[in-house]
């Protein structure tokens, strides 16, 4: 497929809201959607906020050891609690922005070509429970369902629409589950960060 496929503005706006929700849910300064090009990787979208050091549309050369390069190469999630404490990551370029913590998953076109990643980054050591990692994975799945609608607008209804509703339902259920756990007083390390009410109420994105 043509990997230069243009993303319609309506989808960019939807994904922007997704990133803003992610940044609030995970209590991180940066939530990003990255898009890969033949020799570079681009910040396609970045969560809004003064503490986010990444700028929309900024590009970096591939082959420099970015977190996202490993995610794309392995097509697998990557969690780095603190790059400074990990010899495999203590020299990566994101440290220049003080982004020592990373959680990211791959975004893949319907034809199995890599689009890029969706990820969250922080300036302090973080670990994320399986629930939060699965939450990010479900957001990825919603975006990948959007990919199919972008490439095949004539077939946008039916199965894909049902799949998106199913995924949105899973996300909503997970948000409710996490919120209830915190209301019940479970502030264990596994459930940090909190679940802001505003983020829960903002989902699903219309």
C-alpha positions as YAML, in Angstrom:
chain: A
units: angstrom
residues:
- id: 1
  name: UNK
  ca: [0.00, 0.00, 0.00]
- id: 2
  name: UNK
  ca: [0.92, 3.66, -0.27]
- id: 3
  name: UNK
  ca: [2.47, 4.45, 3.11]
- id: 4
  name: UNK
  ca: [2.11, 8.18, 2.38]
- id: 5
  name: UNK
  ca: [-1.68, 7.79, 2.73]
- id: 6
  name: UNK
  ca: [-3.14, 11.08, 3.94]
- id: 7
  name: UNK
  ca: [-5.09, 10.96, 7.19]
- id: 8
  name: UNK
  ca: [-8.43, 12.83, 6.99]
- id: 9
  name: UNK
  ca: [-8.79, 15.76, 9.43]
- id: 10
  name: UNK
  ca: [-11.74, 14.13, 11.22]
- id: 11
  name: UNK
  ca: [-9.57, 11.19, 12.25]
- id: 12
  name: UNK
  ca: [-6.68, 13.43, 13.29]
- id: 13
  name: UNK
  ca: [-9.10, 15.35, 15.52]
- id: 14
  name: UNK
  ca: [-10.41, 12.12, 17.04]
- id: 15
  name: UNK
  ca: [-6.90, 10.81, 17.69]
- id: 16
  name: UNK
  ca: [-5.90, 14.12, 19.25]
- id: 17
  name: UNK
  ca: [-8.69, 13.71, 21.79]
- id: 18
  name: UNK
  ca: [-7.53, 10.15, 22.39]
- id: 19
  name: UNK
  ca: [-4.01, 11.36, 23.22]
- id: 20
  name: UNK
  ca: [-5.30, 14.07, 25.54]
- id: 21
  name: UNK
  ca: [-7.35, 11.45, 27.40]
- id: 22
  name: UNK
  ca: [-4.34, 9.11, 27.57]
- id: 23
  name: UNK
  ca: [-2.08, 11.81, 29.00]
- id: 24
  name: UNK
  ca: [-4.64, 12.54, 31.69]
- id: 25
  name: UNK
  ca: [-5.35, 8.90, 32.48]
- id: 26
  name: UNK
  ca: [-1.69, 7.95, 32.78]
- id: 27
  name: UNK
  ca: [-0.74, 11.29, 34.37]
- id: 28
  name: UNK
  ca: [2.14, 11.80, 31.97]
- id: 29
  name: UNK
  ca: [3.43, 14.92, 30.22]
- id: 30
  name: UNK
  ca: [3.47, 13.27, 26.79]
- id: 31
  name: UNK
  ca: [1.19, 10.95, 24.84]
- id: 32
  name: UNK
  ca: [2.16, 10.63, 21.18]
- id: 33
  name: UNK
  ca: [1.16, 9.06, 17.90]
- id: 34
  name: UNK
  ca: [4.31, 8.53, 15.86]
- id: 35
  name: UNK
  ca: [4.37, 7.91, 12.11]
- id: 36
  name: UNK
  ca: [7.31, 6.31, 10.34]
- id: 37
  name: UNK
  ca: [8.66, 7.45, 6.98]
- id: 38
  name: UNK
  ca: [11.42, 5.83, 4.88]
- id: 39
  name: UNK
  ca: [14.27, 7.54, 6.75]
- id: 40
  name: UNK
  ca: [12.57, 9.42, 9.58]
- id: 41
  name: UNK
  ca: [9.95, 9.12, 12.28]
- id: 42
  name: UNK
  ca: [7.45, 11.94, 12.83]
- id: 43
  name: UNK
  ca: [5.44, 13.12, 15.81]
- id: 44
  name: UNK
  ca: [2.13, 13.00, 13.97]
- id: 45
  name: UNK
  ca: [0.15, 14.13, 17.01]
- id: 46
  name: UNK
  ca: [1.06, 15.07, 20.58]
- id: 47
  name: UNK
  ca: [-1.09, 15.50, 23.65]
- id: 48
  name: UNK
  ca: [-1.72, 19.10, 24.59]
- id: 49
  name: UNK
  ca: [0.02, 20.51, 27.64]
- id: 50
  name: UNK
  ca: [2.84, 22.87, 28.56]
- id: 51
  name: UNK
  ca: [4.91, 20.04, 30.03]
- id: 52
  name: UNK
  ca: [4.97, 18.05, 26.78]
- id: 53
  name: UNK
  ca: [8.43, 18.55, 25.24]
- id: 54
  name: UNK
  ca: [7.44, 17.07, 21.87]
- id: 55
  name: UNK
  ca: [6.10, 19.20, 19.03]
- id: 56
  name: UNK
  ca: [3.63, 18.04, 16.43]
- id: 57
  name: UNK
  ca: [5.26, 17.20, 13.08]
- id: 58
  name: UNK
  ca: [8.81, 17.27, 14.42]
- id: 59
  name: UNK
  ca: [10.92, 14.52, 12.87]
- id: 60
  name: UNK
  ca: [13.93, 12.48, 13.94]
- id: 61
  name: UNK
  ca: [16.27, 10.31, 11.92]
- id: 62
  name: UNK
  ca: [15.81, 6.56, 12.15]
- id: 63
  name: UNK
  ca: [18.65, 4.46, 13.50]
- id: 64
  name: UNK
  ca: [19.33, 6.65, 16.53]
- id: 65
  name: UNK
  ca: [17.99, 4.27, 19.18]
- id: 66
  name: UNK
  ca: [14.60, 5.80, 19.91]
- id: 67
  name: UNK
  ca: [12.17, 3.79, 22.04]
- id: 68
  name: UNK
  ca: [9.66, 3.71, 19.17]
- id: 69
  name: UNK
  ca: [12.17, 2.12, 16.80]
- id: 70
  name: UNK
  ca: [12.29, -0.99, 18.97]
- id: 71
  name: UNK
  ca: [8.49, -1.13, 19.17]
- id: 72
  name: UNK
  ca: [8.25, -0.97, 15.37]
- id: 73
  name: UNK
  ca: [11.06, -3.47, 14.80]
- id: 74
  name: UNK
  ca: [9.64, -6.04, 17.22]
- id: 75
  name: UNK
  ca: [5.97, -5.19, 16.62]
- id: 76
  name: UNK
  ca: [5.57, -5.65, 20.36]
- id: 77
  name: UNK
  ca: [4.82, -3.47, 23.39]
- id: 78
  name: UNK
  ca: [7.77, -1.89, 25.17]
- id: 79
  name: UNK
  ca: [7.89, -0.76, 28.79]
- id: 80
  name: UNK
  ca: [10.98, 1.05, 30.07]
- id: 81
  name: UNK
  ca: [10.45, 2.03, 33.74]
- id: 82
  name: UNK
  ca: [13.58, 4.20, 33.86]
- id: 83
  name: UNK
  ca: [16.05, 4.36, 30.98]
- id: 84
  name: UNK
  ca: [18.79, 5.75, 33.22]
- id: 85
  name: UNK
  ca: [18.76, 2.51, 35.20]
- id: 86
  name: UNK
  ca: [18.80, 0.30, 32.11]
- id: 87
  name: UNK
  ca: [22.06, -0.12, 30.12]
- id: 88
  name: UNK
  ca: [20.01, -0.92, 27.02]
- id: 89
  name: UNK
  ca: [18.38, 2.52, 27.14]
- id: 90
  name: UNK
  ca: [20.67, 4.84, 29.10]
- id: 91
  name: UNK
  ca: [21.93, 6.47, 25.90]
- id: 92
  name: UNK
  ca: [18.70, 6.88, 23.91]
- id: 93
  name: UNK
  ca: [17.88, 10.30, 22.37]
- id: 94
  name: UNK
  ca: [14.70, 10.88, 24.41]
- id: 95
  name: UNK
  ca: [16.86, 11.37, 27.51]
- id: 96
  name: UNK
  ca: [17.79, 14.79, 26.13]
- id: 97
  name: UNK
  ca: [14.16, 15.71, 26.84]
- id: 98
  name: UNK
  ca: [14.32, 14.03, 30.27]
- id: 99
  name: UNK
  ca: [11.86, 11.36, 29.11]
- id: 100
  name: UNK
  ca: [13.22, 8.42, 31.11]
- id: 101
  name: UNK
  ca: [10.00, 6.42, 31.18]
- id: 102
  name: UNK
  ca: [8.26, 4.89, 28.16]
- id: 103
  name: UNK
  ca: [5.30, 2.67, 27.36]
- id: 104
  name: UNK
  ca: [4.45, 2.15, 23.70]
- id: 105
  name: UNK
  ca: [2.71, -0.22, 21.30]
- id: 106
  name: UNK
  ca: [2.89, -0.55, 17.50]
- id: 107
  name: UNK
  ca: [0.33, 0.83, 15.06]
- id: 108
  name: UNK
  ca: [-0.05, -1.35, 11.97]
- id: 109
  name: UNK
  ca: [-1.85, -0.74, 8.68]
- id: 110
  name: UNK
  ca: [-4.41, -3.39, 7.56]
- id: 111
  name: UNK
  ca: [-1.89, -4.78, 5.03]
- id: 112
  name: UNK
  ca: [0.61, -5.42, 7.86]
- id: 113
  name: UNK
  ca: [2.83, -2.42, 7.05]
- id: 114
  name: UNK
  ca: [4.04, -0.47, 10.08]
- id: 115
  name: UNK
  ca: [2.39, 2.92, 10.54]
- id: 116
  name: UNK
  ca: [4.22, 3.88, 13.73]
- id: 117
  name: UNK
  ca: [3.40, 3.79, 17.44]
- id: 118
  name: UNK
  ca: [1.15, 5.15, 20.14]
- id: 119
  name: UNK
  ca: [3.02, 5.79, 23.37]
- id: 120
  name: UNK
  ca: [3.21, 7.64, 26.68]
- id: 121
  name: UNK
  ca: [6.37, 9.09, 28.23]
- id: 122
  name: UNK
  ca: [7.27, 10.53, 31.61]
- id: 123
  name: UNK
  ca: [10.19, 12.25, 33.31]
- id: 124
  name: UNK
  ca: [10.17, 9.92, 36.31]
- id: 125
  name: UNK
  ca: [10.30, 6.21, 37.02]
- id: 126
  name: UNK
  ca: [6.97, 4.53, 36.31]
- id: 127
  name: UNK
  ca: [5.59, 1.01, 36.18]
- id: 128
  name: UNK
  ca: [2.17, 0.24, 34.78]
- id: 129
  name: UNK
  ca: [-0.18, -2.55, 35.78]
- id: 130
  name: UNK
  ca: [-1.38, -5.08, 33.24]
- id: 131
  name: UNK
  ca: [-4.69, -3.20, 33.21]
- id: 132
  name: UNK
  ca: [-3.08, 0.04, 32.09]
- id: 133
  name: UNK
  ca: [-0.97, -1.72, 29.49]
- id: 134
  name: UNK
  ca: [-4.09, -3.43, 28.14]
- id: 135
  name: UNK
  ca: [-5.87, -0.08, 28.12]
- id: 136
  name: UNK
  ca: [-3.20, 1.35, 25.82]
- id: 137
  name: UNK
  ca: [-3.48, -1.76, 23.64]
- id: 138
  name: UNK
  ca: [-7.23, -1.25, 23.28]
- id: 139
  name: UNK
  ca: [-6.69, 2.38, 22.22]
- id: 140
  name: UNK
  ca: [-4.28, 1.03, 19.59]
- id: 141
  name: UNK
  ca: [-6.94, -1.35, 18.33]
- id: 142
  name: UNK
  ca: [-9.46, 1.47, 17.95]
- id: 143
  name: UNK
  ca: [-6.97, 3.47, 15.88]
- id: 144
  name: UNK
  ca: [-6.19, 0.44, 13.72]
- id: 145
  name: UNK
  ca: [-9.92, -0.02, 13.11]
- id: 146
  name: UNK
  ca: [-9.92, 3.62, 11.95]
- id: 147
  name: UNK
  ca: [-7.12, 2.72, 9.51]
- id: 148
  name: UNK
  ca: [-9.44, 0.25, 7.80]
- id: 149
  name: UNK
  ca: [-12.16, 2.88, 7.54]
- id: 150
  name: UNK
  ca: [-9.67, 5.37, 6.07]
- id: 151
  name: UNK
  ca: [-8.50, 2.92, 3.41]
- id: 152
  name: UNK
  ca: [-11.94, 1.52, 2.63]
- id: 153
  name: UNK
  ca: [-14.49, 4.29, 3.30]
- id: 154
  name: UNK
  ca: [-17.15, 2.52, 1.24]
- id: 155
  name: UNK
  ca: [-17.00, -0.40, 3.66]
- id: 156
  name: UNK
  ca: [-16.82, 1.76, 6.80]
- id: 157
  name: UNK
  ca: [-19.96, 0.30, 8.34]
- id: 158
  name: UNK
  ca: [-20.76, -3.24, 9.33]
- id: 159
  name: UNK
  ca: [-18.05, -5.32, 10.91]
- id: 160
  name: UNK
  ca: [-15.56, -2.49, 11.49]
- id: 161
  name: UNK
  ca: [-18.19, -0.31, 13.13]
- id: 162
  name: UNK
  ca: [-19.22, -3.20, 15.36]
- id: 163
  name: UNK
  ca: [-15.58, -3.87, 16.22]
- id: 164
  name: UNK
  ca: [-14.99, -0.24, 17.20]
- id: 165
  name: UNK
  ca: [-18.08, -0.25, 19.42]
- id: 166
  name: UNK
  ca: [-16.88, -3.48, 21.04]
- id: 167
  name: UNK
  ca: [-13.42, -2.01, 21.69]
- id: 168
  name: UNK
  ca: [-14.90, 1.22, 23.04]
- id: 169
  name: UNK
  ca: [-17.04, -0.88, 25.36]
- id: 170
  name: UNK
  ca: [-13.95, -2.71, 26.63]
- id: 171
  name: UNK
  ca: [-12.16, 0.58, 27.28]
- id: 172
  name: UNK
  ca: [-15.17, 2.03, 29.07]
- id: 173
  name: UNK
  ca: [-15.44, -1.10, 31.22]
- id: 174
  name: UNK
  ca: [-11.74, -0.97, 32.11]
- id: 175
  name: UNK
  ca: [-11.99, 2.69, 33.05]
- id: 176
  name: UNK
  ca: [-14.93, 1.93, 35.28]
- id: 177
  name: UNK
  ca: [-13.12, -1.01, 36.88]
- id: 178
  name: UNK
  ca: [-10.03, 1.06, 37.63]
- id: 179
  name: UNK
  ca: [-12.13, 3.91, 38.96]
- id: 180
  name: UNK
  ca: [-14.05, 1.59, 41.30]
- id: 181
  name: UNK
  ca: [-10.83, 0.07, 42.62]
- id: 182
  name: UNK
  ca: [-9.52, 3.50, 43.51]
- id: 183
  name: UNK
  ca: [-12.80, 4.58, 45.10]
- id: 184
  name: UNK
  ca: [-12.62, 1.43, 47.23]
- id: 185
  name: UNK
  ca: [-9.27, 2.59, 48.54]
- id: 186
  name: UNK
  ca: [-6.96, 0.39, 46.50]
- id: 187
  name: UNK
  ca: [-3.98, 2.69, 45.96]
- id: 188
  name: UNK
  ca: [-1.45, -0.06, 45.41]
- id: 189
  name: UNK
  ca: [1.50, 0.61, 43.16]
- id: 190
  name: UNK
  ca: [-0.08, -1.56, 40.47]
- id: 191
  name: UNK
  ca: [-3.03, 0.82, 40.12]
- id: 192
  name: UNK
  ca: [-1.18, 4.10, 40.16]
- id: 193
  name: UNK
  ca: [-1.95, 6.52, 38.49]
- id: 194
  name: UNK
  ca: [-5.47, 7.56, 39.45]
- id: 195
  name: UNK
  ca: [-8.32, 7.68, 36.95]
- id: 196
  name: UNK
  ca: [-9.50, 11.29, 36.54]
- id: 197
  name: UNK
  ca: [-13.27, 11.67, 36.32]
- id: 198
  name: UNK
  ca: [-12.91, 14.03, 33.36]
- id: 199
  name: UNK
  ca: [-11.07, 11.39, 31.35]
- id: 200
  name: UNK
  ca: [-13.66, 8.72, 32.11]
- id: 201
  name: UNK
  ca: [-16.51, 11.04, 31.15]
- id: 202
  name: UNK
  ca: [-14.76, 11.96, 27.89]
- id: 203
  name: UNK
  ca: [-14.92, 8.38, 26.65]
- id: 204
  name: UNK
  ca: [-16.06, 7.22, 24.16]
- id: 205
  name: UNK
  ca: [-14.89, 9.94, 21.80]
- id: 206
  name: UNK
  ca: [-17.58, 11.19, 19.46]
...
